[in-house]
Amino acid sequence: MAVRAATATGLGLMIFLCAVSVLAQPPGPNQMPSVIQVPEAARATANFDAIAATNAYLAQISPEKTARSDTYFEGGYWMILWDFLYGVVVALLLLNLRWSARMRDLAERLTRFKPLQTFAYWVQYLILVSLLTFPLTVYEDYFREHKYGLATQTFGPWMGDQLKGLGVGLVLGGLLTMLLFGVVRRLPRTWWIWGAGVTFVFLIFVVLIAPVYIVPIFYKVTPLNNPKIVDPILRLARQNGIPAKDVYEMNESTKSTRMSANVSGFGNTMRITLNDNLLRRGSPEEIQAVMGHEMGHYVLNHIYKSLTFSLIVIVVAFGYLRWSLAWALKRWGEKWQIRGIGDTAVLPLVLLLSSVFGFVITPVMNTYTRTQEYEADMYGLNTSRQPDGFAQAAIHLGEYRKMSPGPMEEWIFFDHPSGRNRIYAAMRWKAENLKLFSAPAEPTAALAPAQPADANKK
Ligand SMILES: [Zn+2]
């Protein structure tokens, strides 16, 4: 999942991305073979066995590469914990050293107009927090990615993207913060219900504008145009009721070696985007398999379902915030010089409590996403009929994902099915549709009437 461009204020939620990743030239130490042959055990023969075929695919990855991508991916588990703890420490610093209260005082001196005070606070807050968390950001997003051969950016352009992300965070985060504090000040008793509603509408707004106004800040996005590659893709799209104008390409190779594709947007802006790493490096079968998966997200309305699910999560989160904010302010409010929940100085506490909530529900969110990804996998197999292309994509993803986790590990940490499970699902599908792949029986020369080659038969 390539949800990394728009940072800062939980914008990750806003672009619905499901990445399917791979490599770019030149192949680095961590890269899987670009061309993956169908192994002997996965060929369509009478004694085809899905488990043997799965194991044969997995055997194409060398032990060294498995160890390396496992280390990268397991490091990601720890990053969830370090990100959380680091964020907690920064929030507690801002509260206990009363920097938050001082930023509020400064904002009040700058203007008497309440919404502008909120915005002035937000600007100071976001810049200060970005600076304090910068060491972790630069390690996680720059050095660690380079160490594993996944990043292609030098430091300058990477830093440029960070600043753009900060700009997006200032505007969108500022807008949401002003709206929410306005709600809290006007409706001090029922703010949590209305706040949840405002947050939900804001989320829809951001999902709507993201593909058109936010993604292009970071990437060049163009309609697919190379006919050799796109004709089969657009044919597949039309067969599934997706207009050609809804399929785009994005130049992710300027930043990353990952192969990825995603569905984003809402209503008129909903679209499928394939990145250039996938288009250049994937085999035609692989590209079609990935495209089939993305079409699954599109046709199965996963964006709308995810938004509905996020409404539930947002309401629960605001209910929890109402309770936990009251509890924390009663104990430490005076010490932190926070006047109440309508005081902008409360913001680090709000985000601290929200991050506790987010940390605890990580497995729930992952399981929700993983379930949808599995649905898209099955839709993709049925529509593309490319189980071997799909297995190739799963192997390419193995460059930065653990292929064979334990069941609990998969349940807690995986937002996509593991590579092993994805390949197995593809091979099981192949076993059940073996006739599609078998060579047609040789017609007996004497009986076969002369006829033009039948293009429909494989
Ligand atoms: Zn997906």
XYZ file of C-alpha atoms and ligand atoms in Angstrom:
459
model
C 0.000 0.000 0.000
C 1.648 3.173 -1.135
C 0.007 5.516 1.289
C 2.988 7.652 1.998
C 2.903 10.806 -0.076
C 0.440 12.900 1.850
C 1.714 12.831 5.406
C 1.038 14.774 8.567
C -2.621 14.553 9.511
C -3.726 11.032 8.806
C -4.111 11.761 5.143
C -3.145 8.152 4.610
C -6.753 7.177 5.140
C -7.786 9.461 2.399
C -6.291 7.943 -0.624
C -7.369 4.392 -0.933
C -4.307 2.669 -2.138
C -3.486 -0.880 -2.596
C -0.088 -1.456 -3.805
C 1.224 -4.335 -5.564
C 4.832 -3.666 -5.734
C 7.902 -4.542 -7.577
C 11.046 -3.230 -9.015
C 12.669 -0.753 -11.323
C 15.876 -0.757 -13.283
C 18.621 -1.424 -12.594
C 17.824 -4.399 -10.403
C 19.074 -3.827 -6.879
C 20.205 -6.432 -4.388
C 16.711 -6.917 -3.036
C 14.961 -7.406 -6.328
C 13.155 -10.506 -7.370
C 13.750 -11.844 -10.865
C 11.871 -9.614 -13.337
C 10.668 -12.404 -15.522
C 9.128 -15.184 -13.553
C 8.674 -18.422 -15.413
C 5.748 -20.663 -14.695
C 7.454 -23.431 -12.716
C 7.071 -27.021 -13.820
C 4.744 -27.907 -10.940
C 2.436 -24.991 -11.805
C 1.904 -25.992 -15.449
C -1.582 -27.063 -16.420
C -1.320 -30.821 -16.439
C -3.728 -33.577 -15.428
C -2.067 -33.992 -12.037
C -1.943 -30.259 -11.216
C -1.870 -29.702 -7.467
C -2.484 -26.216 -6.012
C -0.253 -26.696 -2.969
C 2.639 -28.105 -4.986
C 2.236 -25.243 -7.479
C 2.264 -22.674 -4.655
C 5.428 -24.172 -3.186
C 7.069 -24.229 -6.608
C 6.404 -20.505 -7.038
C 7.724 -19.722 -3.567
C 10.837 -21.785 -4.279
C 11.765 -19.239 -6.967
C 12.677 -16.758 -4.252
C 16.159 -17.358 -2.905
C 16.633 -17.778 0.878
C 18.768 -14.591 0.953
C 16.021 -12.519 -0.648
C 13.417 -14.028 1.640
C 15.535 -13.194 4.683
C 16.070 -9.621 3.485
C 12.446 -8.806 2.752
C 11.342 -10.543 5.963
C 13.745 -8.322 7.907
C 12.399 -5.226 6.172
C 8.786 -6.166 6.779
C 9.262 -7.267 10.393
C 11.109 -3.997 11.002
C 7.841 -2.381 9.948
C 6.086 -4.015 12.919
C 8.538 -2.273 15.221
C 8.133 1.005 13.360
C 4.440 0.956 14.291
C 5.493 0.802 17.942
C 8.329 3.366 17.680
C 6.141 5.821 15.736
C 3.506 5.515 18.402
C 5.877 5.907 21.359
C 7.796 8.761 19.747
C 4.522 10.575 19.085
C 3.455 10.081 22.700
C 6.739 11.520 23.987
C 6.472 14.581 21.693
C 2.870 15.228 22.798
C 3.803 14.921 26.487
C 6.700 17.341 25.972
C 4.404 19.916 24.390
C 1.931 19.571 27.250
C 4.270 19.304 30.246
C 6.682 22.038 29.147
C 3.533 24.114 28.412
C 4.750 24.842 24.897
C 1.226 24.147 23.745
C -0.172 26.777 26.106
C 2.456 29.247 24.880
C 1.587 28.637 21.233
C -2.051 29.291 22.152
C -1.081 32.554 23.906
C 0.877 33.682 20.866
C -2.027 32.844 18.544
C -4.336 34.929 20.755
C -1.982 37.887 20.596
C -1.852 37.674 16.800
C -5.594 37.970 16.225
C -8.883 38.312 18.084
C -10.814 36.301 15.531
C -11.316 32.773 16.955
C -11.011 30.691 13.767
C -7.813 32.545 12.847
C -6.445 31.923 16.348
C -7.070 28.232 15.767
C -5.294 28.373 12.422
C -2.343 30.307 13.891
C -2.039 27.660 16.593
C -2.183 24.866 13.996
C 0.633 26.386 11.935
C 2.933 26.592 14.959
C 1.918 23.143 16.150
C 2.435 21.357 12.832
C 5.802 22.967 12.146
C 7.081 22.258 15.653
C 5.891 18.638 15.634
C 7.310 18.084 12.137
C 10.687 19.309 13.366
C 10.607 17.198 16.523
C 9.633 14.041 14.649
C 12.010 14.710 11.764
C 14.769 12.334 12.970
C 12.329 9.432 12.945
C 10.792 10.507 9.624
C 14.155 10.750 7.882
C 15.229 7.363 9.195
C 11.986 5.616 8.357
C 11.183 7.230 5.031
C 14.607 7.942 3.616
C 17.491 5.913 5.075
C 15.559 2.730 5.764
C 13.952 2.754 2.299
C 17.344 3.288 0.647
C 18.953 0.580 2.757
C 16.525 -1.956 1.319
C 16.810 -0.656 -2.245
C 13.214 0.560 -2.364
C 13.766 4.308 -2.781
C 15.051 6.100 -5.887
C 15.067 9.708 -4.653
C 18.117 11.652 -3.581
C 17.857 13.702 -0.424
C 16.961 17.032 -2.070
C 13.842 15.866 -3.925
C 12.835 13.750 -0.928
C 13.036 16.823 1.280
C 11.019 18.727 -1.330
C 8.258 16.147 -1.008
C 8.335 16.456 2.771
C 7.829 20.222 2.444
C 4.978 19.718 0.000
C 3.419 17.270 2.474
C 3.794 19.899 5.181
C 2.029 22.423 2.941
C -0.862 20.042 2.320
C -1.035 19.352 6.062
C -1.105 23.069 6.869
C -4.029 23.717 4.529
C -6.167 20.608 5.056
C -5.290 20.075 8.723
C -5.845 23.796 9.376
C -9.262 23.638 7.757
C -10.353 20.592 9.747
C -9.000 21.994 13.016
C -10.860 25.290 12.526
C -14.079 23.439 11.764
C -13.784 21.112 14.752
C -12.923 23.807 17.290
C -15.845 25.830 15.930
C -18.133 22.870 16.631
C -16.730 22.292 20.133
C -17.147 25.960 21.112
C -20.729 26.192 19.857
C -21.941 22.794 21.028
C -20.062 22.038 24.256
C -22.319 19.101 25.187
C -22.963 17.316 21.912
C -19.732 18.279 20.127
C -18.554 14.699 19.783
C -21.542 13.665 17.623
C -21.305 16.774 15.412
C -17.527 16.579 15.355
C -17.730 13.020 14.050
C -20.166 14.193 11.358
C -17.921 17.092 10.310
C -14.860 14.811 10.211
C -16.723 12.307 8.051
C -17.886 14.953 5.560
C -14.345 16.342 5.478
C -12.991 12.867 4.745
C -15.366 12.492 1.785
C -14.256 15.918 0.551
C -10.582 14.930 0.702
C -11.203 11.578 -1.016
C -13.070 13.493 -3.724
C -10.311 16.027 -4.386
C -7.299 13.757 -3.753
C -6.794 12.293 -7.252
C -7.268 15.660 -8.958
C -5.642 18.143 -6.574
C -3.444 16.270 -4.084
C -1.797 13.343 -5.893
C -0.597 15.616 -8.770
C 1.341 17.694 -6.221
C 3.597 14.669 -5.779
C 3.311 12.751 -9.050
C 2.748 13.317 -12.723
C -0.531 11.611 -13.550
C -1.510 11.025 -17.175
C -4.168 9.006 -18.975
C -2.788 5.686 -20.175
C -1.684 6.089 -23.772
C 0.805 3.479 -24.988
C -1.548 1.335 -27.147
C 0.639 -1.783 -26.920
C 0.257 -1.913 -23.173
C -3.086 -0.274 -22.710
C -5.314 -1.971 -25.262
C -5.699 -5.213 -23.279
C -6.095 -3.193 -20.077
C -8.790 -0.932 -21.505
C -10.563 -3.917 -23.052
C -10.613 -5.550 -19.622
C -11.912 -2.293 -18.129
C -14.742 -1.959 -20.657
C -15.745 -5.586 -20.099
C -16.242 -4.690 -16.444
C -18.133 -1.469 -17.055
C -15.267 0.896 -16.256
C -14.840 3.820 -18.696
C -11.411 4.219 -20.286
C -11.218 7.778 -18.961
C -10.990 6.274 -15.487
C -7.631 4.555 -16.044
C -4.407 6.529 -15.416
C -0.662 6.130 -15.161
C 1.579 7.715 -12.529
C 5.371 8.220 -12.514
C 6.199 6.599 -9.200
C 9.583 5.364 -10.457
C 10.946 8.852 -9.725
C 10.555 8.064 -6.023
C 10.350 4.343 -5.490
C 11.050 0.953 -7.025
C 7.746 -0.435 -5.826
C 5.273 -1.630 -8.343
C 1.840 -0.416 -7.416
C -1.665 0.369 -8.501
C -4.621 1.862 -6.697
C -8.196 3.003 -6.856
C -8.857 6.514 -5.585
C -11.487 9.230 -5.684
C -15.217 9.510 -5.119
C -18.038 9.840 -7.654
C -16.729 11.591 -10.751
C -13.126 11.545 -9.607
C -13.007 7.781 -8.973
C -10.251 6.184 -11.037
C -7.778 3.342 -11.349
C -4.111 4.337 -11.439
C -1.276 2.010 -12.396
C 2.264 3.148 -11.712
C 5.031 3.146 -14.269
C 7.085 0.504 -12.428
C 4.245 -1.935 -12.975
C 3.703 -0.948 -16.595
C 7.389 -1.187 -17.510
C 8.481 -4.186 -15.533
C 5.450 -6.400 -15.174
C 4.729 -9.089 -17.743
C 1.492 -8.538 -19.742
C -0.153 -11.353 -17.748
C 0.977 -9.761 -14.510
C -0.304 -6.312 -15.475
C -3.670 -7.792 -16.410
C -3.854 -9.700 -13.125
C -3.115 -6.523 -11.138
C -5.570 -4.530 -13.250
C -8.221 -7.190 -12.550
C -7.563 -6.771 -8.833
C -7.966 -2.984 -9.038
C -11.156 -3.408 -11.053
C -12.400 -5.529 -8.156
C -11.963 -2.546 -5.806
C -13.716 -0.328 -8.322
C -16.664 -2.574 -9.197
C -17.181 -3.870 -5.648
C -17.437 -0.240 -4.437
C -14.682 -0.638 -1.888
C -14.180 3.115 -1.572
C -17.791 3.645 -0.547
C -17.711 0.653 1.787
C -14.488 1.888 3.350
C -15.988 5.323 3.889
C -18.995 3.737 5.589
C -16.702 1.677 7.775
C -14.669 4.776 8.609
C -17.874 6.533 9.722
C -18.308 3.847 12.384
C -14.668 4.133 13.437
C -14.894 7.940 13.575
C -18.032 7.918 15.752
C -16.475 5.403 18.154
C -13.266 7.475 18.221
C -15.139 10.688 19.070
C -17.128 8.901 21.794
C -13.855 7.696 23.279
C -12.349 11.195 22.944
C -15.227 12.806 24.815
C -14.689 10.461 27.718
C -10.888 10.359 27.744
C -10.439 14.123 27.260
C -12.687 14.844 30.239
C -10.741 12.340 32.327
C -7.306 13.677 31.368
C -8.229 17.364 31.667
C -9.646 16.834 35.136
C -6.320 15.405 36.275
C -3.770 17.490 34.415
C -5.653 20.311 32.687
C -4.542 22.956 35.144
C -0.931 21.824 35.146
C -0.861 21.991 31.351
C -2.672 25.375 31.428
C -5.481 24.122 29.215
C -8.764 25.964 29.820
C -11.062 23.288 28.421
C -11.857 21.286 25.320
C -12.598 24.475 23.346
C -9.028 25.714 23.959
C -6.668 25.043 21.047
C -3.884 24.220 23.532
C -5.690 20.893 24.046
C -4.678 19.705 20.562
C -1.571 17.654 21.525
C -3.722 15.826 24.071
C -6.405 15.149 21.437
C -3.826 13.732 19.042
C -2.114 11.761 21.824
C -5.405 10.114 22.805
C -6.289 9.537 19.132
C -2.964 7.830 18.531
C -3.610 5.475 21.469
C -6.954 4.637 19.861
C -5.374 4.164 16.435
C -2.607 1.982 17.856
C -5.063 -0.295 19.637
C -7.333 -0.765 16.621
C -4.473 -1.418 14.157
C -5.365 -5.151 13.815
C -9.031 -4.288 13.259
C -8.193 -1.811 10.488
C -5.732 -4.260 8.921
C -8.276 -7.046 8.984
C -10.914 -4.820 7.394
C -8.518 -3.859 4.575
C -7.151 -7.387 4.161
C -10.679 -8.768 3.752
C -11.367 -6.291 0.946
C -8.034 -7.085 -0.662
C -8.930 -10.752 -0.700
C -12.252 -9.921 -2.365
C -10.408 -7.883 -4.984
C -7.966 -10.773 -5.494
C -10.804 -13.179 -6.253
C -12.558 -10.676 -8.504
C -9.276 -10.078 -10.295
C -8.679 -13.786 -10.909
C -12.179 -14.270 -12.262
C -11.966 -11.290 -14.568
C -8.346 -11.428 -15.766
C -8.056 -15.251 -15.746
C -4.347 -14.839 -15.122
C -3.486 -16.945 -12.058
C 0.167 -17.176 -13.113
C 0.373 -13.419 -13.710
C -1.128 -12.984 -10.277
C 1.458 -15.311 -8.713
C 4.208 -13.296 -10.442
C 2.828 -10.094 -8.952
C 2.711 -11.682 -5.497
C 6.373 -12.674 -5.829
C 7.352 -9.172 -6.916
C 5.530 -7.831 -3.878
C 7.693 -10.130 -1.815
C 10.511 -7.625 -2.232
C 9.090 -5.691 0.669
C 6.592 -8.024 2.209
C 6.978 -11.215 4.165
C 5.675 -14.077 2.030
C 4.915 -16.691 4.670
C 3.921 -15.218 8.045
C 2.242 -17.162 10.848
C -1.574 -16.899 11.054
C -1.587 -14.520 14.062
C 1.123 -12.388 12.498
C -0.926 -12.096 9.316
C -4.050 -11.224 11.270
C -2.378 -8.454 13.280
C 0.036 -6.865 10.823
C -1.025 -7.615 7.258
C -3.259 -5.200 5.347
C -3.119 -7.545 2.338
C -3.229 -11.329 2.311
C 0.298 -12.727 2.585
C 2.123 -13.656 -0.612
C 1.785 -17.349 0.136
C -1.974 -17.086 0.608
C -2.344 -14.992 -2.543
C -0.397 -17.460 -4.652
C -2.325 -20.347 -3.152
C -5.660 -18.643 -3.955
C -4.462 -18.163 -7.549
C -3.304 -21.768 -7.889
C -6.535 -23.087 -6.378
C -8.411 -20.973 -8.940
C -6.207 -22.430 -11.664
C -6.901 -25.982 -10.456
C -10.614 -25.284 -10.692
C -10.343 -23.778 -14.173
C -7.708 -26.058 -15.589
C -9.496 -26.457 -18.902
C -8.749 -22.803 -19.710
C -5.044 -23.569 -19.760
C -4.828 -27.050 -21.234
C -3.613 -27.281 -24.813
C -6.528 -28.122 -27.116
C -6.625 -31.771 -28.077
C -5.121 -32.526 -31.483
C -8.032 -32.876 -33.917
C -7.933 -36.073 -35.925
C -6.806 -34.970 -39.374
C -9.393 -36.975 -41.274
C -12.345 -35.638 -39.282
C -11.338 -32.051 -38.745
C -12.924 -29.742 -41.289
C -10.687 -27.021 -42.653
C -11.458 -23.839 -40.696
C -9.780 -20.572 -39.839
C -7.779 -20.448 -36.659
C -10.121 -19.846 -33.750
C -8.778 -16.887 -31.846
C -11.012 -17.536 -28.875
C -9.417 -20.774 -27.888
C -6.364 -20.825 -25.736
Zn -5.936 -3.894 -3.566
